[in-house]
Short mmCIF file of C-alpha atoms in Angstrom, two decimals:
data_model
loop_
_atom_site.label_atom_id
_atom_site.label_comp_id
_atom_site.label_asym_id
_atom_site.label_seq_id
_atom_site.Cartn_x
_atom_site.Cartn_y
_atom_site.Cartn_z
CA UNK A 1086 141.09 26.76 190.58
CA UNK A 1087 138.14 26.95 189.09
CA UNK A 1088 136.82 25.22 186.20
CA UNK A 1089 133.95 25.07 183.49
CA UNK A 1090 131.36 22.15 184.05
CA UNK A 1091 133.29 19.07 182.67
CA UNK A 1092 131.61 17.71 179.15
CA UNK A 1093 131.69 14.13 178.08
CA UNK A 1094 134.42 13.45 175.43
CA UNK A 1095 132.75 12.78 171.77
CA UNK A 1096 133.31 8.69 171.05
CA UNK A 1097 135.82 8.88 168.66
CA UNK A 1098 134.54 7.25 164.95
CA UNK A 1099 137.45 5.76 163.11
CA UNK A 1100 134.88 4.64 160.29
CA UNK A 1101 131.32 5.19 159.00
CA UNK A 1102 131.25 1.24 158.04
CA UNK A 1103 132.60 -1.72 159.41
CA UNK A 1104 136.25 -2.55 158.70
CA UNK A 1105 135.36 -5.65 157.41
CA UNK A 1106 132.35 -4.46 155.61
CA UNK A 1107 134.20 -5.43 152.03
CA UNK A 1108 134.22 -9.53 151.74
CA UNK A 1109 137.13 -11.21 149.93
CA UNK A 1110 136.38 -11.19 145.87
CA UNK A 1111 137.98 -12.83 143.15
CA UNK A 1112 141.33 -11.51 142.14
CA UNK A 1113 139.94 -9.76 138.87
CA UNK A 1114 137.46 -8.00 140.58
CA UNK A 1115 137.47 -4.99 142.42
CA UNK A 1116 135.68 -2.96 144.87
CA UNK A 1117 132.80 -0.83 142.57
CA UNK A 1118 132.67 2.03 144.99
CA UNK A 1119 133.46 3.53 148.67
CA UNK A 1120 131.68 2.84 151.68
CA UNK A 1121 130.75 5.95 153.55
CA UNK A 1122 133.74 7.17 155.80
CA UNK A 1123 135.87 5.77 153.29
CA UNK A 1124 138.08 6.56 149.91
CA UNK A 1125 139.10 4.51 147.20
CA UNK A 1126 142.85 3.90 145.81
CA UNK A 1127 143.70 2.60 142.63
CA UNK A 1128 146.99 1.24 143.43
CA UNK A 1129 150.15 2.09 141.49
CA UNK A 1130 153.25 0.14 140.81
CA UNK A 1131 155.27 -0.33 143.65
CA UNK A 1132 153.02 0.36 146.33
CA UNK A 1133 151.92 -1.59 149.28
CA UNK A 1134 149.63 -1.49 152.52
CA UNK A 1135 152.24 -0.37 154.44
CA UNK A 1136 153.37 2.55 152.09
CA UNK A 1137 149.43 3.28 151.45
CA UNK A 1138 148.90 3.58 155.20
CA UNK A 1139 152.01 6.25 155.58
CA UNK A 1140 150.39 8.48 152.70
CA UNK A 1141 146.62 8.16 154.35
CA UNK A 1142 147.33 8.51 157.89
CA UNK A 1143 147.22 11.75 158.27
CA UNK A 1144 143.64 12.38 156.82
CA UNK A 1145 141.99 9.11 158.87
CA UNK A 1146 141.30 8.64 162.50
CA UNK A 1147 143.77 6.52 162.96
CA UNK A 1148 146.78 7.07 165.17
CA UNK A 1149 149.66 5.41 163.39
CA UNK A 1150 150.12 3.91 159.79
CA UNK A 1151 150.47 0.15 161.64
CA UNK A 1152 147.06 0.96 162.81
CA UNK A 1153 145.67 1.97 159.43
CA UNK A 1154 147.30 -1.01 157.75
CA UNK A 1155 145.42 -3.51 159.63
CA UNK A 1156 142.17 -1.45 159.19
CA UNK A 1157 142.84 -1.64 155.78
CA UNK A 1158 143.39 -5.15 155.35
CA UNK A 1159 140.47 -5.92 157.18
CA UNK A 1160 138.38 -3.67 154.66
CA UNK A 1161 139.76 -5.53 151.89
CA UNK A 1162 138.39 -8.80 152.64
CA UNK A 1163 140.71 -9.59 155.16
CA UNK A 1164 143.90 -10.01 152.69
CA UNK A 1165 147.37 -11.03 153.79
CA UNK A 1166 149.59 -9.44 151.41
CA UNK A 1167 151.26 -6.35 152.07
CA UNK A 1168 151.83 -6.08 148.23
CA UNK A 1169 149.32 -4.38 145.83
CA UNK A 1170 149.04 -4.88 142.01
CA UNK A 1171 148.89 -2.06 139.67
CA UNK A 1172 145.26 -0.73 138.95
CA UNK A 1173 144.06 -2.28 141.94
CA UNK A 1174 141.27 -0.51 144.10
CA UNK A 1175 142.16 -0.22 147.70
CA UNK A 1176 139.16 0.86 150.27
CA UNK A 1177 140.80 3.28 152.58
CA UNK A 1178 138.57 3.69 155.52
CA UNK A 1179 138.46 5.59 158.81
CA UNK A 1180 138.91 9.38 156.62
CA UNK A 1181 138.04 12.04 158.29
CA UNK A 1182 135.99 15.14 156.61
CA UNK A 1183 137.85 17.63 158.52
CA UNK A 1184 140.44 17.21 161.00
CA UNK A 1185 139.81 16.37 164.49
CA UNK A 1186 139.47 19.31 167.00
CA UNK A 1187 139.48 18.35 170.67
CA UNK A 1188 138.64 20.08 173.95
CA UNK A 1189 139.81 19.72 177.16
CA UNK A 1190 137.89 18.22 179.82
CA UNK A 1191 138.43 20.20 182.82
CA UNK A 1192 139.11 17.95 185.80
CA UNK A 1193 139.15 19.14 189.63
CA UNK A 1194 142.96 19.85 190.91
CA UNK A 1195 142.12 17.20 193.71
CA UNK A 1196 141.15 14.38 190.51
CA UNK A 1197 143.06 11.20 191.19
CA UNK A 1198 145.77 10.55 188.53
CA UNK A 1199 147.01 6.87 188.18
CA UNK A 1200 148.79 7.48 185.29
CA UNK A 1201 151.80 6.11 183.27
CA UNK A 1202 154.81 8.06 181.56
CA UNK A 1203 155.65 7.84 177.98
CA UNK A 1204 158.19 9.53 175.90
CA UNK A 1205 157.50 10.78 172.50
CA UNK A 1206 158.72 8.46 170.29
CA UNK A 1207 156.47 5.64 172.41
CA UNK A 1208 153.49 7.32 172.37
CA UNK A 1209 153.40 8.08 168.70
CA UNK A 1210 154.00 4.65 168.19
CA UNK A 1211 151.64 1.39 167.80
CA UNK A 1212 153.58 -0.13 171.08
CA UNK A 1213 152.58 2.96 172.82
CA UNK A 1214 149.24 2.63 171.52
CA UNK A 1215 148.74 -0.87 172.88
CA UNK A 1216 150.53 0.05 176.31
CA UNK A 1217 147.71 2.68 176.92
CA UNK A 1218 144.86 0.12 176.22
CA UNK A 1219 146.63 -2.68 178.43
CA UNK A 1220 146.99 0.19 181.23
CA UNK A 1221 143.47 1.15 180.64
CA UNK A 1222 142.69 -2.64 181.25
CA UNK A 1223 144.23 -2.77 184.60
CA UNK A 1224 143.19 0.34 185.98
CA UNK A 1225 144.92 3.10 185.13
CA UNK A 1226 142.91 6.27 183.98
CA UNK A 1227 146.01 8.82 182.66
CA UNK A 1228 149.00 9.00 180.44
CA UNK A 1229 151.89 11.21 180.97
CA UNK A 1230 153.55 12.11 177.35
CA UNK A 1231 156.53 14.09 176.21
CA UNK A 1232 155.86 17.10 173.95
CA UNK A 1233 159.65 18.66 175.07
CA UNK A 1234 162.33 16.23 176.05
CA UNK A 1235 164.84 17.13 178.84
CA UNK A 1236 167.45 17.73 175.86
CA UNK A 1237 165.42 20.13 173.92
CA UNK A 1238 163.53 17.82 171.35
CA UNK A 1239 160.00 18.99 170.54
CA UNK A 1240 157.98 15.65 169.36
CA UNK A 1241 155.06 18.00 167.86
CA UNK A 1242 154.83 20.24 164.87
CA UNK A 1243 155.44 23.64 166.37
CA UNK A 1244 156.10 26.69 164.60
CA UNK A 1245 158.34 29.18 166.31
CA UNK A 1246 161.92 30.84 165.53
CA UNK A 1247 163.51 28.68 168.37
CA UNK A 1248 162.20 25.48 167.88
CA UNK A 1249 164.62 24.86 164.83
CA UNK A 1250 164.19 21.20 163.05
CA UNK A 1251 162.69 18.67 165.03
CA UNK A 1252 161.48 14.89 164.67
CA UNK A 1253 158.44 14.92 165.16
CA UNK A 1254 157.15 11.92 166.56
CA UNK A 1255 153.25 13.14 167.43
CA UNK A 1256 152.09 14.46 164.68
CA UNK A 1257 148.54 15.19 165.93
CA UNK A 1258 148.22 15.82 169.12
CA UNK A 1259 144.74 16.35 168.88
CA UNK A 1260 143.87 13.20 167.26
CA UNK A 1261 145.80 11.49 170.36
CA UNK A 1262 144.07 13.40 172.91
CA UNK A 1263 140.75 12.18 171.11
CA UNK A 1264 142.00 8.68 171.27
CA UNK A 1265 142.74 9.39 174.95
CA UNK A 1266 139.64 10.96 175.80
CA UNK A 1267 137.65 7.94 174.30
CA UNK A 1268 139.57 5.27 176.37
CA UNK A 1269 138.38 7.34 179.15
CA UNK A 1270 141.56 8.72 180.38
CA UNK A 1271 143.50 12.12 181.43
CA UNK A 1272 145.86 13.75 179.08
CA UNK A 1273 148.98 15.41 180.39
CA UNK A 1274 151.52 16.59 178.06
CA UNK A 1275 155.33 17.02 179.55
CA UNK A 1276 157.61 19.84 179.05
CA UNK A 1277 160.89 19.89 180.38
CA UNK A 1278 161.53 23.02 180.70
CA UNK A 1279 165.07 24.64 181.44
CA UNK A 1280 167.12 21.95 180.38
CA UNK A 1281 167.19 21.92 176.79
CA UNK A 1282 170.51 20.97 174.62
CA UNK A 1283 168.89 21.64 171.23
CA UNK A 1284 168.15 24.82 172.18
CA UNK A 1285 171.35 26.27 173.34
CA UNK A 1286 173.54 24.59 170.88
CA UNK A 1287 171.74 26.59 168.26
CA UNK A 1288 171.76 29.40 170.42
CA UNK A 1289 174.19 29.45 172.19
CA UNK A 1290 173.23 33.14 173.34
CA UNK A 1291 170.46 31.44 175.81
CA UNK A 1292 172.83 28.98 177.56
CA UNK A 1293 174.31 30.20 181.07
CA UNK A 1294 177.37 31.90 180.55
CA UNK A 1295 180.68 31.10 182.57
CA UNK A 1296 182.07 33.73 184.51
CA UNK A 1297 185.64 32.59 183.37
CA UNK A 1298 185.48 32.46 179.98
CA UNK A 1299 182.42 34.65 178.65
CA UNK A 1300 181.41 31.54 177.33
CA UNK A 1301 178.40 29.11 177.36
CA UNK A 1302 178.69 27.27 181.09
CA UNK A 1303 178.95 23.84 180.71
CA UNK A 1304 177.35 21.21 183.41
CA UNK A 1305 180.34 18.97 184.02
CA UNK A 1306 181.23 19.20 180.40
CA UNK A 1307 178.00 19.21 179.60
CA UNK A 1308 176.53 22.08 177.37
CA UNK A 1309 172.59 21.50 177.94
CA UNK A 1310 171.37 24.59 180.34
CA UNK A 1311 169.08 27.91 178.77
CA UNK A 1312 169.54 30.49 181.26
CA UNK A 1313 166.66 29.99 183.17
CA UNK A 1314 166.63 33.76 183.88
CA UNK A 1315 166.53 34.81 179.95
CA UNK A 1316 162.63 35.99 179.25
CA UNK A 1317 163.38 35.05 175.41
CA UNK A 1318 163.83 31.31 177.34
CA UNK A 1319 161.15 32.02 179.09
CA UNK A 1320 158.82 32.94 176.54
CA UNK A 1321 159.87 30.12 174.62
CA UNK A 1322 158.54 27.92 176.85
CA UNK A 1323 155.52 29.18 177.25
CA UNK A 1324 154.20 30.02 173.89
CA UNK A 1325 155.15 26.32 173.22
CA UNK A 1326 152.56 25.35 176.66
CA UNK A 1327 150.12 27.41 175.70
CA UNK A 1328 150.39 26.02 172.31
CA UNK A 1329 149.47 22.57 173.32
CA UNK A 1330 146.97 23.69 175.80
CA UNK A 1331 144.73 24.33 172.83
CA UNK A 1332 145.18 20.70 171.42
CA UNK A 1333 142.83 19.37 173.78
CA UNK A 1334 144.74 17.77 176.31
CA UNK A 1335 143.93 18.45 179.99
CA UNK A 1336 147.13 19.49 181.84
CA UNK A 1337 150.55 20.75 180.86
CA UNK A 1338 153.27 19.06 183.13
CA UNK A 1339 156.27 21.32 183.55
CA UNK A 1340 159.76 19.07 184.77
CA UNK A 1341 163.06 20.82 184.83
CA UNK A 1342 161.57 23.82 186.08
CA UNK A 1343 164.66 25.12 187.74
CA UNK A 1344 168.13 25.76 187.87
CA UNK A 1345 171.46 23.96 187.04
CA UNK A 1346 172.28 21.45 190.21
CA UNK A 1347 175.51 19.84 189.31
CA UNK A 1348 178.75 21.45 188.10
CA UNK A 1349 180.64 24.30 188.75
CA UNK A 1350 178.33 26.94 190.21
CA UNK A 1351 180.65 29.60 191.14
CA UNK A 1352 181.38 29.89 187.67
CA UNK A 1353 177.66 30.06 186.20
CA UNK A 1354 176.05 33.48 185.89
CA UNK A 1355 172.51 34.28 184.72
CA UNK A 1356 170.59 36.80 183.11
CA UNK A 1357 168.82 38.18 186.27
CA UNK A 1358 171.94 38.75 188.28
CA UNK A 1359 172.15 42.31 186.44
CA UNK A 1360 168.88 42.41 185.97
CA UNK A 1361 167.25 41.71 189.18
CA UNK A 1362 170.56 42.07 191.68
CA UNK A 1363 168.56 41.29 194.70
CA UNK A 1364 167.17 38.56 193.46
CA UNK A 1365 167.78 34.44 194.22
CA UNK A 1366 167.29 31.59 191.69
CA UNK A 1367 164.12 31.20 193.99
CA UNK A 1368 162.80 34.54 192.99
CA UNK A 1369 163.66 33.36 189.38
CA UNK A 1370 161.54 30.46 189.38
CA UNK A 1371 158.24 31.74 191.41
CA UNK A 1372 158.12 35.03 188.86
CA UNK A 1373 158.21 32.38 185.80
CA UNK A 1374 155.50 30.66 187.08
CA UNK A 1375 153.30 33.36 188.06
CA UNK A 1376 153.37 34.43 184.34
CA UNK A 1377 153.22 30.91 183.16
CA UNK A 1378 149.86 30.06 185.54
CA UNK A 1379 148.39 33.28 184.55
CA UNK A 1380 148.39 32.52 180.81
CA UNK A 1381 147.64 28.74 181.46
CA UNK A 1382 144.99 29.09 183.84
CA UNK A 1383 142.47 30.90 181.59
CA UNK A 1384 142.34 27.71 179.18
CA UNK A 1385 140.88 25.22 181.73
CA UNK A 1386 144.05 22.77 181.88
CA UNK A 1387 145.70 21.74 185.21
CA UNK A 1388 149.13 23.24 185.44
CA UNK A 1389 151.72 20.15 187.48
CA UNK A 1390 155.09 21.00 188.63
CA UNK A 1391 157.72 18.23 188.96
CA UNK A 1392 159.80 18.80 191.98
CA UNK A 1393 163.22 17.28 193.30
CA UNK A 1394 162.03 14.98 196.09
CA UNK A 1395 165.34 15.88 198.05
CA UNK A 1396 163.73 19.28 198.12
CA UNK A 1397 161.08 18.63 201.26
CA UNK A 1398 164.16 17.81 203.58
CA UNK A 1399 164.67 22.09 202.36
CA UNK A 1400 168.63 22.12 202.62
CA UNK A 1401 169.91 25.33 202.00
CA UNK A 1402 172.05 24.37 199.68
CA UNK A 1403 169.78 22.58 196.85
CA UNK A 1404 167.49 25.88 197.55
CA UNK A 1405 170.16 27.93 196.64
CA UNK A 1406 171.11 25.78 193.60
CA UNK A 1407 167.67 24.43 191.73
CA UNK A 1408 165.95 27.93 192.63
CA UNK A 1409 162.78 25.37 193.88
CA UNK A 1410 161.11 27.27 196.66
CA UNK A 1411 158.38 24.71 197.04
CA UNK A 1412 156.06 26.84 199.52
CA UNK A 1413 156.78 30.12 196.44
CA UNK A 1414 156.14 26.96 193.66
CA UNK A 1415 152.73 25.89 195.23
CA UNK A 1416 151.00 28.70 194.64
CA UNK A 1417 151.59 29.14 191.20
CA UNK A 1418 150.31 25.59 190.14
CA UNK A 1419 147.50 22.60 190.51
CA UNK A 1420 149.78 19.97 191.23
CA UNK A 1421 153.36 19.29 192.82
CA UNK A 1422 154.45 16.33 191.68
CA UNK A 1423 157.65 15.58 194.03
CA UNK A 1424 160.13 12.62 192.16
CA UNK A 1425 160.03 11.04 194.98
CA UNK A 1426 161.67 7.62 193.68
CA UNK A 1427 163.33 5.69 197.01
CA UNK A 1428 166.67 5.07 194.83
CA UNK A 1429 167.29 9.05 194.53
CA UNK A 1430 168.18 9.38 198.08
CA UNK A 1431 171.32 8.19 198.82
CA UNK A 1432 172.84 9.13 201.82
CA UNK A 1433 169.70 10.63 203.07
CA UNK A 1434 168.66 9.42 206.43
CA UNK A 1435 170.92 6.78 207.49
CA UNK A 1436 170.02 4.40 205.22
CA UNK A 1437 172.73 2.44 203.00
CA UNK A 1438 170.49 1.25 200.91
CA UNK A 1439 167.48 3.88 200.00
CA UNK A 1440 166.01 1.93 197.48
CA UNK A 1441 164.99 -0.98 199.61
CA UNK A 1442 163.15 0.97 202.06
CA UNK A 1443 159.99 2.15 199.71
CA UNK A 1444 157.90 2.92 203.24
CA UNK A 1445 160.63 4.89 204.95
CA UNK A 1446 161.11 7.56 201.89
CA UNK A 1447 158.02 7.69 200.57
CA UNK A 1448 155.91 8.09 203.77
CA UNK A 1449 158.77 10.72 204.86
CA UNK A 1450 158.79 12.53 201.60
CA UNK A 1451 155.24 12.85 201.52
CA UNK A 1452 154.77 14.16 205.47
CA UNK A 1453 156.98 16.74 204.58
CA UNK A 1454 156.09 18.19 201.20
CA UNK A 1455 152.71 18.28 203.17
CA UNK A 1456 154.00 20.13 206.05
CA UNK A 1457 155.59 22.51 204.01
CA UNK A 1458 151.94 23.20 201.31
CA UNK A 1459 149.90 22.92 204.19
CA UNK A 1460 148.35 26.50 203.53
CA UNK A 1461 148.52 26.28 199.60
CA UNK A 1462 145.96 24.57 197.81
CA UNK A 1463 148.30 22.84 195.78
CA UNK A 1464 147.36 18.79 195.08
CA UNK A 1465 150.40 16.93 196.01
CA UNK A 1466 150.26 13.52 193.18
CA UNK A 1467 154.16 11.82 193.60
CA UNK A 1468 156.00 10.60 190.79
CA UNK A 1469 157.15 6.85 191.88
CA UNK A 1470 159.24 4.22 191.18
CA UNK A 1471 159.03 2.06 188.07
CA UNK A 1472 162.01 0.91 187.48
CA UNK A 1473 164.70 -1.27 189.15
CA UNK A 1474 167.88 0.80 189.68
CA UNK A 1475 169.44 0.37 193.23
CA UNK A 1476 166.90 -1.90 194.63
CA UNK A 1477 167.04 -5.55 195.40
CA UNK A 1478 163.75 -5.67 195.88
CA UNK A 1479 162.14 -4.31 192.97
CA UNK A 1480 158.43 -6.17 192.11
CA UNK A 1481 154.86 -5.61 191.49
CA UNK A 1482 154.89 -5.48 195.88
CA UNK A 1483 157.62 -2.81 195.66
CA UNK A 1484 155.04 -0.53 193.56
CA UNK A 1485 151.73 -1.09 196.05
CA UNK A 1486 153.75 -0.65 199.02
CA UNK A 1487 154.55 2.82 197.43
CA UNK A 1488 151.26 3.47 196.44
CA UNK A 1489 149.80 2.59 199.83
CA UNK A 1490 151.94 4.72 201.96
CA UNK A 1491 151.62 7.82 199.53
CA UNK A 1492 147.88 7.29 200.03
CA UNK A 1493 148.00 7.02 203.82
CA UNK A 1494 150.18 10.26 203.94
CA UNK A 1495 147.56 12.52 201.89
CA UNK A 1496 148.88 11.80 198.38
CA UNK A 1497 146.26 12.42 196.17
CA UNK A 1498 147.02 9.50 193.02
CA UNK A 1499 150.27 9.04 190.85
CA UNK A 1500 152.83 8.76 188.36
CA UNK A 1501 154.73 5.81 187.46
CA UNK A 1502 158.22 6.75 185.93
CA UNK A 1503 160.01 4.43 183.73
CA UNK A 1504 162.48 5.55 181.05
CA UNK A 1505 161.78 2.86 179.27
CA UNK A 1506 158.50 2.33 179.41
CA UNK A 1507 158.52 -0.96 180.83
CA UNK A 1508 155.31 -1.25 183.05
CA UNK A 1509 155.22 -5.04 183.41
CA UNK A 1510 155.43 -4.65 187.90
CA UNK A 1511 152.76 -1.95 187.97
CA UNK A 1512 150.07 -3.82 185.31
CA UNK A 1513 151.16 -6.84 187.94
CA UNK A 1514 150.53 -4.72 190.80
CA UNK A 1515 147.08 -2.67 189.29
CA UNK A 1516 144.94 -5.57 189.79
CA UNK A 1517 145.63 -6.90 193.32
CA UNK A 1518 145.20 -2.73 194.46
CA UNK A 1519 141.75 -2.44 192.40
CA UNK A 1520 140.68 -4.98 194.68
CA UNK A 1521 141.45 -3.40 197.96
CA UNK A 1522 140.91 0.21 196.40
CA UNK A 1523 139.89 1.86 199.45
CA UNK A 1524 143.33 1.07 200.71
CA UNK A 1525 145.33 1.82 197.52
CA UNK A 1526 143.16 4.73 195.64
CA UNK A 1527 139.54 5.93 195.34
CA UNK A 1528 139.25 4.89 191.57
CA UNK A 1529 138.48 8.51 190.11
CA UNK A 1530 137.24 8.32 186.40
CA UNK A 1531 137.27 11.18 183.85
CA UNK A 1532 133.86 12.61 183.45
CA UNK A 1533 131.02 10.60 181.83
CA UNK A 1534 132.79 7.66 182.21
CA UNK A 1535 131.34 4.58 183.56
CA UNK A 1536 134.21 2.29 183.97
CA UNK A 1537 136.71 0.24 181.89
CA UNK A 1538 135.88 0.63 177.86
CA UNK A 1539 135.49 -2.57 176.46
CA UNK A 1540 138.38 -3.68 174.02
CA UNK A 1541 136.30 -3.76 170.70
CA UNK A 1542 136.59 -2.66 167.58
CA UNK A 1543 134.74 0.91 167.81
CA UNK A 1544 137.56 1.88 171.33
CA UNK A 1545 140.72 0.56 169.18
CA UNK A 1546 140.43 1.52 165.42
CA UNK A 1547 139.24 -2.10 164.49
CA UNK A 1548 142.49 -3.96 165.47
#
């Protein structure tokens, strides 16, 4: 794939003074005018930092309202209260004269990834703020965030007929790619795809249809499935991609990019069965990515696929049911990003106990999904195991053991998945692997980046 020569991110500038360029004064005196960068507030009754912060946030540089709150205490000689008196002038600082645009930085398909995975609400949030800079710290170059939940929710303003009301949890996504960008690290914004319970509950028209009852097909009881086949789906999906793609992050993540696995699938029909009779759910899946890659492609962002891990052992019958035809899937993407989490595969291989065998699964996974891409060009970056379900044996050793063996088998980086966002084994784990990087990863950084950004005031908003 190619890409435009890579530019250095602009430094982002939460404030053209110092946040603490305002000393304390007396109680009856008040601040005469605004530093540059900055606004001034004349308090009314009632208000507060906190409820300041929420009004201003939007127009400043800063991520979240906690963040702005702090900046503006420290601009107002450092005060304590979260109370303000009536008539009071408040400096506001960090505001911006237009809002931020953002660009993507175009990044080789082969780049190595050691990213992280939160979910919207975290990563519009001052805890996700903090996680990023602590995996920053340790190592990591990348974030994985949720723009579209795997039950529909859309955690950005987005304007379009389908996307109904949302809560929107990101509110800029440029302003976070920014931030991003200036840590020195890799953007990726997730969209689950196909699986989207918002979606057909409001439209119920979308949602697979059961052959008994005419009905919307349920997934054991379930009612969360678009017809994967619908182009209105489809389109959807896409417009809400290319959307993002524009927002400056650097690659669009696709998960739930296939078909209903569970339930009853006699009783599920689809939009392309009388459409496209000769068709499979495979044939479904490669023609929506071939028109998704074509529209993505042109705007410089890397375009991953999550995959079923199960899917390199190529059973016939989870081909036949997720429609993921990884050899048809690699050609329409950058990145396959198998989930290929030792826990998932129970009863695969003998082994009673999948989760405690990290080197088994992941070095088999990976010499098979690299069997079957061999003559794609497709980077294969695995999604691994963060969390402790179904292992014993779960600690910061589990995750370098996992990161080793994808290595030696041709893995190019990777994702650490945790539902929860509890990283506390891999920041463990990141420093021992720096160390021995040759053996663990190369230590890829985004363009123009010399290293770890120190943790000062000008990288974190002045906290």
């Amino acid at each position: 794939m190619p890409h435009a020569v890579a530019q250095q991110s602009p430094k982002i500038v939460r404030s053209s003074a110092p946040a603490t360029a305002v000393t304390a004064k007396p109680a009856d005196m008040h601040p005469a005018f605004a530093p540059p960068g900055t606004e001034l507030y004349e308090a009314k009754r009632g208000d507060s930092v906190g409820s300041l912060a929420r009004q201003y946030v939007k127009r400043t540089s800063y991520l979240t309202s906690g963040e702005l709150a702090e900046a503006i205490r420290k601009a107002n000689g450092n005060r304590t209260s979260n109370n303000l008196k009536a008539g009071e002038q408040v400096i506001v600082p960090g505001i911006l004269v237009a809002p931020i645009v953002e660009k993507t930085i175009p990044v080789a398909k082969d780049f190595e990834v050691r990213a992280i995975y939160l979910t919207g609400v975290m990563a519009g949030s001052d805890h996700g703020i903090r996680i990023i800079k602590h995996w920053r710290e340790v190592g990591g170059n990348a974030v994985v965030f949720d723009i579209k939940d795997s039950d529909g929710s859309v955690n950005i303003p987005f304007d379009h007929p389908l996307a109904g009301r949302q809560h929107v949890y990101i509110r800029d996504v440029p302003k976070l790619a920014h931030f991003l960008h200036s840590q020195g690290m890799h953007a990726i914004a997730r969209i689950a795809i196909f699986r989207d319970q918002r979606l057909v509950e409001t439209h119920p028209e979308l949602a697979v249809k059961s052959a008994r009852t005419g009905n919307a097909w349920r997934e054991n009881g379930k009612l969360v499935w678009t017809d994967t086949s619908n182009p209105k789906v489809q389109e959807y999906n896409i417009a809400l991609a290319k959307y993002v793609a524009d927002l400056g992050v650097d690659e669009i993540q696709f998960d739930y990019v296939r078909f209903p696995a569970e339930g009853d699938q006699k009783d599920a029909t689809f939009y392309f069965q009388k459409e496209h009779p000769t068709w499979h759910r495979s044939d479904v899946i490669t023609d929506f990515l071939k028109h998704a890659y074509a529209e993505l492609h042109p705007k410089g962002v890397l375009l991953s696929l999550d995959v079923f891990g199960v899917m390199a052992w190529q059973r016939p019958v989870d081909l036949s049911h997720t429609g993921q035809d990884i050899v048809g899937m690699a050609k329409y993407c950058d990145v396959l990003s198998p989930m290929i989490y030792p826990s998932h595969f129970f009863g695969m291989d003998g082994y009673a106990h999948p989760g405690d065998s990290p080197e088994h699964f992941i070095g088999e996974s990976m010499d098979r999904f690299k069997l079957i891409t061999k003559d794609s060009n497709a980077t294969i970056r695995p999604w691994l195991q963060a969390f402790r379900w179904r292992t014993k044996t779960y600690s910061p050793e589990y995750i370098e053991t996992q990161v080793r063996v994808s290595k030696e088998k041709g893995g190019v980086g990777f994702l650490f998945w945790n539902a929860g966002n509890d990283y506390s084994k891999p920041y463990a784990a990141m420093p021992v692997m720096k160390a021995g990087k040759a053996k663990y990863f190369r230590g890829d950084e985004m363009p123009g980046v010399a290293g770890v950004p120190a943790t000062t005031a000008s990288a974190t908003g002045g906290q």
